Short mmCIF file of C-alpha atoms in Angstrom, two decimals:
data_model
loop_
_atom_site.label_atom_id
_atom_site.label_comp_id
_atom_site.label_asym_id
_atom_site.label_seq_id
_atom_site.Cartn_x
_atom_site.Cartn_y
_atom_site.Cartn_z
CA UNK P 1 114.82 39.04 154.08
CA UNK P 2 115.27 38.94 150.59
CA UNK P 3 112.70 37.79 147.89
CA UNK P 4 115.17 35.07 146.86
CA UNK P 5 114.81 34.26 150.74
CA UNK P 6 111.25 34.47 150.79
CA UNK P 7 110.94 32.30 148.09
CA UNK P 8 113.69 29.85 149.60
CA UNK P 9 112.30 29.47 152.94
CA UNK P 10 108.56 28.61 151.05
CA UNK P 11 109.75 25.96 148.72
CA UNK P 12 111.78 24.80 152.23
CA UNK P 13 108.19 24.51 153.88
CA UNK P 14 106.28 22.99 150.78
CA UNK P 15 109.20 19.92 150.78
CA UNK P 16 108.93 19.54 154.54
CA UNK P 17 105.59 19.16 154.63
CA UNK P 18 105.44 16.46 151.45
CA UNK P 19 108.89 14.71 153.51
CA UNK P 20 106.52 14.50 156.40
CA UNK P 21 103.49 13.25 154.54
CA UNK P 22 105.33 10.75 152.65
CA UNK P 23 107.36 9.08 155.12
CA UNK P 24 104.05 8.91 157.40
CA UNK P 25 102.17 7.81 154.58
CA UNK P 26 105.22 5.04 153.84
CA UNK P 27 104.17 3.36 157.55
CA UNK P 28 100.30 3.98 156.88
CA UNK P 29 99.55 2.58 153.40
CA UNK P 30 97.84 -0.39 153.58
CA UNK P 31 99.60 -2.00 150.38
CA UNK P 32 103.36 -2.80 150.31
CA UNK P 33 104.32 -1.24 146.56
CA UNK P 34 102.76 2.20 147.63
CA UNK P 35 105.11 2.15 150.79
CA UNK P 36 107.90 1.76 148.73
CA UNK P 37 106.56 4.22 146.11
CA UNK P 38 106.08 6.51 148.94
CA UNK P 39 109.55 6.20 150.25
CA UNK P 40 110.71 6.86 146.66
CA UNK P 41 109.18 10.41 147.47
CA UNK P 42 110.27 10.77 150.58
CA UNK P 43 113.64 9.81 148.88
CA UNK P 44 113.18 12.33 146.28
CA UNK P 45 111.79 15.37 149.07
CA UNK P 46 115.41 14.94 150.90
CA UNK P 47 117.26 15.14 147.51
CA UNK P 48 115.89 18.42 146.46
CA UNK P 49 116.42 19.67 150.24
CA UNK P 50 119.72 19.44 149.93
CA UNK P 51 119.65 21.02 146.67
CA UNK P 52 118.26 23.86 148.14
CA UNK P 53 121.06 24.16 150.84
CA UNK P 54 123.56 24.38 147.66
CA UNK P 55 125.15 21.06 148.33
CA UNK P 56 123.95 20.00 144.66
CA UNK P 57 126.00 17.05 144.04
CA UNK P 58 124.80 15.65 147.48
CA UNK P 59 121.68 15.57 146.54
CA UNK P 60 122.14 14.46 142.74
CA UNK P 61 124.11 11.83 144.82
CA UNK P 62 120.89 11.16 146.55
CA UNK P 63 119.01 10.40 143.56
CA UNK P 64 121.29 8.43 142.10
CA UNK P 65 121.53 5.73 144.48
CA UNK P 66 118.88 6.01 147.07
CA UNK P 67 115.97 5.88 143.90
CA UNK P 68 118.39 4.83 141.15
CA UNK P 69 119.73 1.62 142.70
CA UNK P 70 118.01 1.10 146.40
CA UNK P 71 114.46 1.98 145.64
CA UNK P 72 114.57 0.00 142.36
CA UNK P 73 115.96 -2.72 144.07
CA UNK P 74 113.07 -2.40 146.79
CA UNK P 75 110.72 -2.39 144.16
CA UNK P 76 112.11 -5.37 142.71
CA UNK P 77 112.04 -7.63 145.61
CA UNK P 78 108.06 -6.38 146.09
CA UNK P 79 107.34 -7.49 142.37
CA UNK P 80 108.44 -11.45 143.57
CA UNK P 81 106.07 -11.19 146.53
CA UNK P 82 102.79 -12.63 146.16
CA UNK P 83 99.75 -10.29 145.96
CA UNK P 84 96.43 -10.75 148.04
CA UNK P 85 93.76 -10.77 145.76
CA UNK P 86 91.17 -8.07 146.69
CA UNK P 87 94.50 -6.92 149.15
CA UNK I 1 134.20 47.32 115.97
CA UNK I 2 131.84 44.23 116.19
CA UNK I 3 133.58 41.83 118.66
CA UNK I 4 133.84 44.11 121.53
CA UNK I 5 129.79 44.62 120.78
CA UNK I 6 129.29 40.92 120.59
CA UNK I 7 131.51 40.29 123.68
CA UNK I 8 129.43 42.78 125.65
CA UNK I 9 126.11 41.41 124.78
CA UNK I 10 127.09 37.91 124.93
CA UNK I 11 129.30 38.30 128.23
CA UNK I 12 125.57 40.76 130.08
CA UNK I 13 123.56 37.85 129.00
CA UNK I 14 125.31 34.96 130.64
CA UNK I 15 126.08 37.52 133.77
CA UNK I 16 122.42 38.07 134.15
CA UNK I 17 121.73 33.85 133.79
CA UNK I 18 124.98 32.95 135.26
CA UNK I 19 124.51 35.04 138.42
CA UNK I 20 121.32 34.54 140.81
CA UNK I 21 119.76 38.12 140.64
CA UNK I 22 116.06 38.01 140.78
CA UNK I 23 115.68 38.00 136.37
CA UNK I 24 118.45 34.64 136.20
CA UNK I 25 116.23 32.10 136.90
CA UNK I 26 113.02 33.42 135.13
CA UNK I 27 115.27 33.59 132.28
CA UNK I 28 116.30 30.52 132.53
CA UNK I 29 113.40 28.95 132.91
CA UNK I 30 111.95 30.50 129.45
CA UNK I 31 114.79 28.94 127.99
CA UNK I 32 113.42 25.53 129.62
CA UNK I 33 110.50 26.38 128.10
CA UNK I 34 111.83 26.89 124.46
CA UNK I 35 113.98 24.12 124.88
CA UNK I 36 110.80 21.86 125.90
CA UNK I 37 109.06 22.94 122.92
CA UNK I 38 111.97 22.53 120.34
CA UNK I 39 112.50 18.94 122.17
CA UNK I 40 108.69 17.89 121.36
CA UNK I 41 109.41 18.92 117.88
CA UNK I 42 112.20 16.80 117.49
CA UNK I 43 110.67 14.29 118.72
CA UNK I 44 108.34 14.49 116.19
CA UNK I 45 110.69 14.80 113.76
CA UNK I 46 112.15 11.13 115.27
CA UNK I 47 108.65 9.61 114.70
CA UNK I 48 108.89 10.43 111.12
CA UNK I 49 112.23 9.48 111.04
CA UNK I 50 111.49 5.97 112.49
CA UNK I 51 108.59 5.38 110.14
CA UNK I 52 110.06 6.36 106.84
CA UNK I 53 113.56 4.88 107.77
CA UNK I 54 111.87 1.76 108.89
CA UNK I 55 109.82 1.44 105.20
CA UNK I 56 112.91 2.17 103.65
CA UNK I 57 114.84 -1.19 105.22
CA UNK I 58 111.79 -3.42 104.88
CA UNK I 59 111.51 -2.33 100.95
CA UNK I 60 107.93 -0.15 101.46
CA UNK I 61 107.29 3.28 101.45
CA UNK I 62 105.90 4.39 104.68
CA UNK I 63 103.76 7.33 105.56
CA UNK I 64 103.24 8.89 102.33
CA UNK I 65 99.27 10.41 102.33
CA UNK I 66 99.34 13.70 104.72
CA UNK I 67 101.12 16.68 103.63
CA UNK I 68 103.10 15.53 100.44
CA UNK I 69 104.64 12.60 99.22
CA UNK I 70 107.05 12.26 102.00
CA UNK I 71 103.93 12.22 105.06
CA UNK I 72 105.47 14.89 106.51
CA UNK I 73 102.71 15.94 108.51
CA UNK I 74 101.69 12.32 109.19
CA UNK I 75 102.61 13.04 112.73
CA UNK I 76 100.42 15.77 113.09
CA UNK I 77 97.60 13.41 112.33
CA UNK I 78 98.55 11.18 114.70
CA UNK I 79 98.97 13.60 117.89
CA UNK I 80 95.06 14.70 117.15
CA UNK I 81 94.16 11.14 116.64
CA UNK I 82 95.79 10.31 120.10
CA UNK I 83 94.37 13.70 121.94
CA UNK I 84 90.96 13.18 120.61
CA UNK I 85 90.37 9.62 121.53
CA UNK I 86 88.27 8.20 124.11
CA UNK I 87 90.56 8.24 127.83
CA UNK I 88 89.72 4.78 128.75
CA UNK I 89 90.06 4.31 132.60
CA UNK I 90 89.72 0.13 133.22
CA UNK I 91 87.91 -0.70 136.07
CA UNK I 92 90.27 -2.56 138.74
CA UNK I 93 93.73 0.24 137.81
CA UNK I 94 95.31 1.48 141.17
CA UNK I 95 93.97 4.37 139.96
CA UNK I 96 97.20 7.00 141.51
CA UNK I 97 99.69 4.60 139.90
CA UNK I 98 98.19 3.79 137.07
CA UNK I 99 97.38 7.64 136.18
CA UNK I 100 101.33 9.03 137.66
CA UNK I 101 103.26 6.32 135.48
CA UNK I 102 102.95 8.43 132.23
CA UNK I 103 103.59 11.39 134.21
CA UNK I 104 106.83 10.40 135.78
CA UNK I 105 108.37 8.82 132.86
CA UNK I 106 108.05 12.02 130.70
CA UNK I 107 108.98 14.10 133.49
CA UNK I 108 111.92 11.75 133.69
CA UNK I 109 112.86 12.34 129.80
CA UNK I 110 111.80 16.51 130.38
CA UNK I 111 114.23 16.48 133.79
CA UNK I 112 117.23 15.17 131.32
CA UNK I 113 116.53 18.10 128.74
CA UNK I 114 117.39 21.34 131.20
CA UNK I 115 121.49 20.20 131.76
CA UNK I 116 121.92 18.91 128.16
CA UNK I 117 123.93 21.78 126.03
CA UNK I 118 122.86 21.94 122.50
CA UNK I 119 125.38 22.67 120.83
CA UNK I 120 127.49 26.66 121.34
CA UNK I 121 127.93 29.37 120.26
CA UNK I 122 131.62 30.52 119.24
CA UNK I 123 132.59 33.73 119.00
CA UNK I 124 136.88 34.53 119.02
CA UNK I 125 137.57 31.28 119.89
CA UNK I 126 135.31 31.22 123.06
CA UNK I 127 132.67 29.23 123.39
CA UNK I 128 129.18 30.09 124.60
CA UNK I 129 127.07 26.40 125.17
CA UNK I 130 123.20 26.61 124.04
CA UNK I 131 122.40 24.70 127.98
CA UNK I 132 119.22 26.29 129.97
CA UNK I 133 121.64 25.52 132.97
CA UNK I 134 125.31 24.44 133.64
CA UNK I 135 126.70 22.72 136.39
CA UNK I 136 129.77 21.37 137.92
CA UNK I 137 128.27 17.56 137.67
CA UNK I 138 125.78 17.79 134.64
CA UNK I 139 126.66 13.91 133.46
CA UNK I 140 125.90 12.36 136.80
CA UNK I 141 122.63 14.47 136.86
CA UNK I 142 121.57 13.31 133.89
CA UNK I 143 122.41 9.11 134.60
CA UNK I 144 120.22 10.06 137.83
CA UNK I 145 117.09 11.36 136.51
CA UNK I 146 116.77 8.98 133.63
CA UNK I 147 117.25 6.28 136.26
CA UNK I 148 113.22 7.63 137.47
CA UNK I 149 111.36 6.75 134.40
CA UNK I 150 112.14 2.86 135.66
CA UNK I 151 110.12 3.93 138.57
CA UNK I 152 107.87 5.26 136.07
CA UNK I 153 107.32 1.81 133.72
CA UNK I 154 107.47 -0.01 137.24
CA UNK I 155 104.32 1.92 138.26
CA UNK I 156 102.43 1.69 134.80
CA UNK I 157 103.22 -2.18 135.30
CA UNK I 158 102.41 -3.21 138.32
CA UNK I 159 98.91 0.01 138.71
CA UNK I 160 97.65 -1.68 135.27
CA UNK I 161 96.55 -4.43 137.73
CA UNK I 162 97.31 -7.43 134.40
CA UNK I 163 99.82 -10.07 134.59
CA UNK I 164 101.15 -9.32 131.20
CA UNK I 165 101.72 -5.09 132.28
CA UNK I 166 103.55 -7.02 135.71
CA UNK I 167 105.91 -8.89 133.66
CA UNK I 168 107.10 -6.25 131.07
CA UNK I 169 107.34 -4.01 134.23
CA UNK I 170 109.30 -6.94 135.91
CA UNK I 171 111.87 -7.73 132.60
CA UNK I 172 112.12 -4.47 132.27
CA UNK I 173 113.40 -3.65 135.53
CA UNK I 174 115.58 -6.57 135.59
CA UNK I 175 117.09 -5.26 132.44
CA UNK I 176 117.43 -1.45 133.56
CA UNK I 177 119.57 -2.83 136.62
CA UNK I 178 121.75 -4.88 134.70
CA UNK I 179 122.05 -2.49 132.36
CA UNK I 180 122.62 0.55 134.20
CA UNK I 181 126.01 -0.66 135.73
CA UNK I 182 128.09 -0.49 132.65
CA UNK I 183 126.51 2.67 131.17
CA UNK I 184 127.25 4.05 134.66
CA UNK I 185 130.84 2.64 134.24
CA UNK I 186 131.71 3.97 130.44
CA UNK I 187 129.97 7.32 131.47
CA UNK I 188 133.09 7.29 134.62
CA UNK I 189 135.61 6.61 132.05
CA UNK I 190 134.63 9.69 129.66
CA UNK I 191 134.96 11.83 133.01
CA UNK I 192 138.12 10.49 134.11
CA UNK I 193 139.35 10.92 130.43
CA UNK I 194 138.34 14.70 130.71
CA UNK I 195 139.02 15.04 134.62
CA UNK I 196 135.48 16.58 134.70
CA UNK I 197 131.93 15.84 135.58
CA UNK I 198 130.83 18.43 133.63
CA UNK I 199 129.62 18.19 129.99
CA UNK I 200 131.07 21.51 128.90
CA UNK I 201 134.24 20.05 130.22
CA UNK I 202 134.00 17.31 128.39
CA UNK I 203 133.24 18.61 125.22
CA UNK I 204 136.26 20.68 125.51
CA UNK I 205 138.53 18.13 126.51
CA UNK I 206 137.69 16.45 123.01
CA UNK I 207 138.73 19.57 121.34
CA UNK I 208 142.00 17.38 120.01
CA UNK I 209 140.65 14.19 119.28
CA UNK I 210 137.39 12.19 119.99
CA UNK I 211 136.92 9.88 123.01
CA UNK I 212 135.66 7.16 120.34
CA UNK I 213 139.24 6.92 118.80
CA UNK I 214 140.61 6.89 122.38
CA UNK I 215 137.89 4.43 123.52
CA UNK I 216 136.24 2.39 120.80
CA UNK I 217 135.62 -0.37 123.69
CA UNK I 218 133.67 2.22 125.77
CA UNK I 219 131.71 3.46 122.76
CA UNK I 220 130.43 0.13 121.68
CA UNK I 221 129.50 -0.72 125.61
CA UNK I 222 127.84 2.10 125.62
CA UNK I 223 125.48 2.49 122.58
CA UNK I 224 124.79 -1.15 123.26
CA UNK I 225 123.67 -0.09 127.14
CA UNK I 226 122.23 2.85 125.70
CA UNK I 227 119.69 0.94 123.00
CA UNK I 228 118.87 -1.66 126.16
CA UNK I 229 118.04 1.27 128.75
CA UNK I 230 116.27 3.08 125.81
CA UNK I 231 114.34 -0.66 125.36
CA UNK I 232 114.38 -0.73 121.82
CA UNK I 233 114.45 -3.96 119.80
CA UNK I 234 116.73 -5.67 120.47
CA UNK I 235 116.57 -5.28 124.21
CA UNK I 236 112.62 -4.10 123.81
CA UNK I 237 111.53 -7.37 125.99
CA UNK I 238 109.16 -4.87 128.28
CA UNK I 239 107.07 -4.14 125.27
CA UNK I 240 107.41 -7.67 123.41
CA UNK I 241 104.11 -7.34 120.96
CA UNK I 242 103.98 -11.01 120.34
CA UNK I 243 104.36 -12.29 124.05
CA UNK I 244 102.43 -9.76 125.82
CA UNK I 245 100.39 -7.45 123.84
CA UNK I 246 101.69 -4.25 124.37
CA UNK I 247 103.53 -3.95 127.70
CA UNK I 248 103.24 -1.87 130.06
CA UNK I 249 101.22 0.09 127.91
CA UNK I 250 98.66 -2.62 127.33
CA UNK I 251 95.67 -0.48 129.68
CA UNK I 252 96.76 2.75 128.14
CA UNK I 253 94.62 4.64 125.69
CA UNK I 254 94.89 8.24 124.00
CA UNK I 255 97.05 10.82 125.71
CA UNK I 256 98.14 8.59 128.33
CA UNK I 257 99.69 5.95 125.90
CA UNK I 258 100.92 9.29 123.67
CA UNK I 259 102.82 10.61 126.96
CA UNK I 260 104.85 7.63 127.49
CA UNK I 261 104.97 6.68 124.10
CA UNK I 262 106.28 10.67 123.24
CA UNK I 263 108.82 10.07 126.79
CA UNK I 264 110.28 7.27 124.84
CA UNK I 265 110.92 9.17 121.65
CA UNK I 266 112.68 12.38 123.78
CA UNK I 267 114.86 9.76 125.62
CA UNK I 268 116.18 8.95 122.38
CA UNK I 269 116.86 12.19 121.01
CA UNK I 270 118.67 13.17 124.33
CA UNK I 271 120.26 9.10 124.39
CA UNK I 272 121.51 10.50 120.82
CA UNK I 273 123.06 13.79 122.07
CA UNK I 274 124.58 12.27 125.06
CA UNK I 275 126.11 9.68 122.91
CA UNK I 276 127.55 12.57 120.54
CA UNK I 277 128.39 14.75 123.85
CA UNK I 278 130.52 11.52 125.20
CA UNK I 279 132.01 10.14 121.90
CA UNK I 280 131.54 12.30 119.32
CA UNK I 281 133.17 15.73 120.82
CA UNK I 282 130.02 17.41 120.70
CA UNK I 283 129.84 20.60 118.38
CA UNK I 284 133.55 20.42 118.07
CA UNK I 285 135.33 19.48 114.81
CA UNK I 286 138.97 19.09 115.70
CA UNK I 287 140.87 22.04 113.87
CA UNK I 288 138.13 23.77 112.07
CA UNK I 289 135.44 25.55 114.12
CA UNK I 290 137.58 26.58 116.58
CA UNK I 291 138.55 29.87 115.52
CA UNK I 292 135.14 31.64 113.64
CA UNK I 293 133.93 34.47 112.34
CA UNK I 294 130.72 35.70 113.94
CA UNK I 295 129.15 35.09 110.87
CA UNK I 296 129.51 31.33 111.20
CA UNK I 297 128.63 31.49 114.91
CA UNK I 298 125.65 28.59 114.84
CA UNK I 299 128.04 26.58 112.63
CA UNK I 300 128.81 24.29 115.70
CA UNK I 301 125.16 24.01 116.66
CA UNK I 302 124.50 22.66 113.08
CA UNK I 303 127.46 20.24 113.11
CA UNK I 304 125.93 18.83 116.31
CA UNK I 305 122.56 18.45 115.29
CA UNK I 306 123.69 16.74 112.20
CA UNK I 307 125.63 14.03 114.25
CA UNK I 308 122.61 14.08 116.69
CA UNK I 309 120.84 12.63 113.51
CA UNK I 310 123.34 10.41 112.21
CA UNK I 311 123.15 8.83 115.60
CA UNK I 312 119.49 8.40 115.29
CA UNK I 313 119.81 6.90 112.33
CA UNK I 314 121.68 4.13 113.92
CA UNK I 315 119.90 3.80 116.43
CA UNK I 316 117.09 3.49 114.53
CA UNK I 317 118.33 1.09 112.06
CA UNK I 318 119.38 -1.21 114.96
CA UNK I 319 115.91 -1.93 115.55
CA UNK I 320 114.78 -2.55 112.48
CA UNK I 321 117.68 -5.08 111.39
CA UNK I 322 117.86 -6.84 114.38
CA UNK I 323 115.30 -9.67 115.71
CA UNK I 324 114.32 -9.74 119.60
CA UNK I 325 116.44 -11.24 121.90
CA UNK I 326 115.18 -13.53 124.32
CA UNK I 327 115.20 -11.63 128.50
CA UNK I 328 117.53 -14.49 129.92
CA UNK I 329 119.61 -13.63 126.91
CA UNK I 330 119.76 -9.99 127.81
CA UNK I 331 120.79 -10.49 131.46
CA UNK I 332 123.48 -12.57 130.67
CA UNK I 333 124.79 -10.14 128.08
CA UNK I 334 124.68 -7.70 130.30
CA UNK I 335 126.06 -9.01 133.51
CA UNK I 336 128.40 -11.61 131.86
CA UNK I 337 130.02 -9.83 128.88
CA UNK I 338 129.15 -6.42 129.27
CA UNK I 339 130.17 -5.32 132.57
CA UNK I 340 133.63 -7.34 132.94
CA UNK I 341 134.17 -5.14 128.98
CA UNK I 342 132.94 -1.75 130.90
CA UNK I 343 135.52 -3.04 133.59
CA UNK I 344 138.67 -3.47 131.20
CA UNK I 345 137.27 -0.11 129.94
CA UNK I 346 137.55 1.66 133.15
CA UNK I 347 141.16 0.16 133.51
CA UNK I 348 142.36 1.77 129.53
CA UNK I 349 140.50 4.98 130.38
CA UNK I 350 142.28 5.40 133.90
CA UNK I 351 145.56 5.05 132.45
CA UNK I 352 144.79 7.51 129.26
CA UNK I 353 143.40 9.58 131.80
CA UNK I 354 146.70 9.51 134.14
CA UNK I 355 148.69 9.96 130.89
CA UNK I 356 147.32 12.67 129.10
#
């Protein structure tokens, strides 16, 4: 393997770990806007995945409308919910 | 004697950053670097512009103490004012929110810098754009990371833990969606106009006439988008001093407030160059710097720059003429009027854009 391969397949590992973390993390969280913040990432994680399997406008594609339009739409709906105080 | 020297330095430079040996993307990422710095400094530079600009419409003279009579280094003074105060945490902040907001929106503004070209080069009638990188769908890049620093205000609302952070956080999100749409929509008509994605492309395409002749509709829908997703006055409801204090930045002290505050200022220089990328045929002036001597090789970099400015200007003076308009007011500009004109404007463009 290459360096450029080396490199590829750590950067690969790095954004599957934070995918995995963040979409557990998205069920786990206690409070609703950090499971849609985490999502966001998890959003994000898969975007630059499939930058780094050189289908770019994929994942441009993928930030444009999964964070661009659905997560700020998520978040959106979660700012008219009512928060628990001390929640 | 000189042009086949020129070609062969120019032509082993963008091999080495066009091609992905092991140097290309250190390279490249210097340039990011360079480019990050000169960025800061013109955002700077937009500070001062702001300030005197803004004395000069309201009949006062503006920052006039530090570093002659013009305040040039007024700015100066304020970056070590804002790096040296007190970083004031409050005590009930969702602490990881509250402390990533800043963060994200200037990585936001940063994320836009790396696919914007600043101006070329030309040598022979080639040209050789100043980007760090180049890609096939550079425009759509750039509408998708500035659509993250809404995450960003979102989070500096709603971690500040304050009802008056919530609301800018929630007008300014209502704005950014309504707002979005017919930027999104004008941007589509520039590319089918220059049956590319790509902002080289387009530049090129408008080496015979500007897309604001061809388009004056899609211009004024977008600088009037542009200003709103910028949130300046009038669309600047998020930050509305009178109503609630300061915004989203109403918990944020020192460096914090000075990252956000600095991520507005580099949106607008880079709102500016996309405007005069789009409209304004970028460094091209149609039939004269086409065909240069070496000699006069940054010419098109300095013709860009100087519409850059003139574009800040307007900007610029758009705030300071203008009163506030009130958020139901915005909304149903934008949904209402706005995005049936970006419509219409989709419609003109297609059939330029099947024409030509």
């Amino acid at each position: 393997m290459t360096f450029g391969e080396n490199f590829e397949m750590l950067v690969f590992a790095v954004l599957a770990i934070v995918l995995l973390f963040t979409a557990i993390m998205m069920i786990a969280s206690k409070e609703i806007v950090h499971s849609a913040l985490y999502l966001l990432a998890s959003f994000a994680a898969v975007a630059v995945i499939y930058i780094l399997t050189r289908a770019a406008f994929l994942g441009i594609v993928q930030i444009f409308v999964y964070i661009g339009a659905i997560g700020v739409l998520i978040l959106f709906a979660v700012m008219l919910t009512t928060r628990e105080v001390g929640g | 004697m000189l042009e086949p020297l020129m070609d062969y330095l120019i032509g082993g430079l963008y091999y080495i950053l066009g091609n992905d040996t092991v140097w290309g993307p250190w390279i490249r990422g210097i340039c990011g670097l360079i480019a990050m710095g000169i960025i800061l400094v013109f955002a700077m530079f937009a500070v001062w512009l702001e300030r005197k600009y803004a004395g000069d419409i309201q009949s006062r003279i503006g920052p006039n103490r530090v570093g002659g009579s013009h305040g040039e280094l007024q700015l100066i003074a304020d970056a070590i004012k804002l790096f040296t105060k007190e970083d004031l945490k409050p005590d009930k902040v969702d602490t990881p929110l509250w402390a990533g907001a800043p963060i994200l929106m200037f990585g936001s503004a940063l994320l836009m810098l790396v696919a914007i070209p600043f101006g070329a080069f030309v040598f022979y009638g080639r040209d050789y754009p100043l980007a760090v990188t180049q890609f096939d769908v550079s425009i759509l890049y750039l509408e998708a990371v500035s659509a993250i620093g809404i995450v960003g205000i979102f989070m500096a609302g709603w971690g500040s833990n304050n009802k008056f952070s919530v609301i800018a956080a929630f007008r300014n999100m209502a704005r950014m969606i309504g707002y979005e749409v017919p930027l999104g929509l004008t941007i589509v008509s520039v590319a089918i106009m220059a049956h590319s994605l790509n902002i080289v492309d387009i530049v090129s395409a408008q080496s015979h006439i500007w897309y604001v002749i061809v388009a004056p509709l899609g211009f004024v829908i977008f600088m009037v988008s542009l200003i709103a997703d910028l949130g300046r006055i009038p669309f600047d409801q998020n930050e509305a001093e009178e109503e609630l204090i300061a915004g989203w930045a109403t918990e944020y002290s020192g460096m914090r407030f000075g990252l956000g505050y600095f991520a507005e200022y580099i949106h607008m220089v880079l709102g500016a160059c996309i405007t005069v990328i789009l409209f304004f045929g970028g460094w091209n002036l149609p039939g004269i710097l086409v065909n240069l001597h070496p000699i006069f090789g940054l010419l098109p970099f300095a013709w860009f720059v100087f519409k850059v400015v003139l574009v800040l200007m307007f900007i610029i003076m758009v705030r300071w003429a203008l009163p506030r308009i009130r958020i139901d007011q915005v909304t149903t500009l934008g949904w209402k009027v706005l995005l049936p004109l970006a419509l219409l404007n989709l419609a003109w463009t297609s059939v330029i854009g099947v024409i030509w």
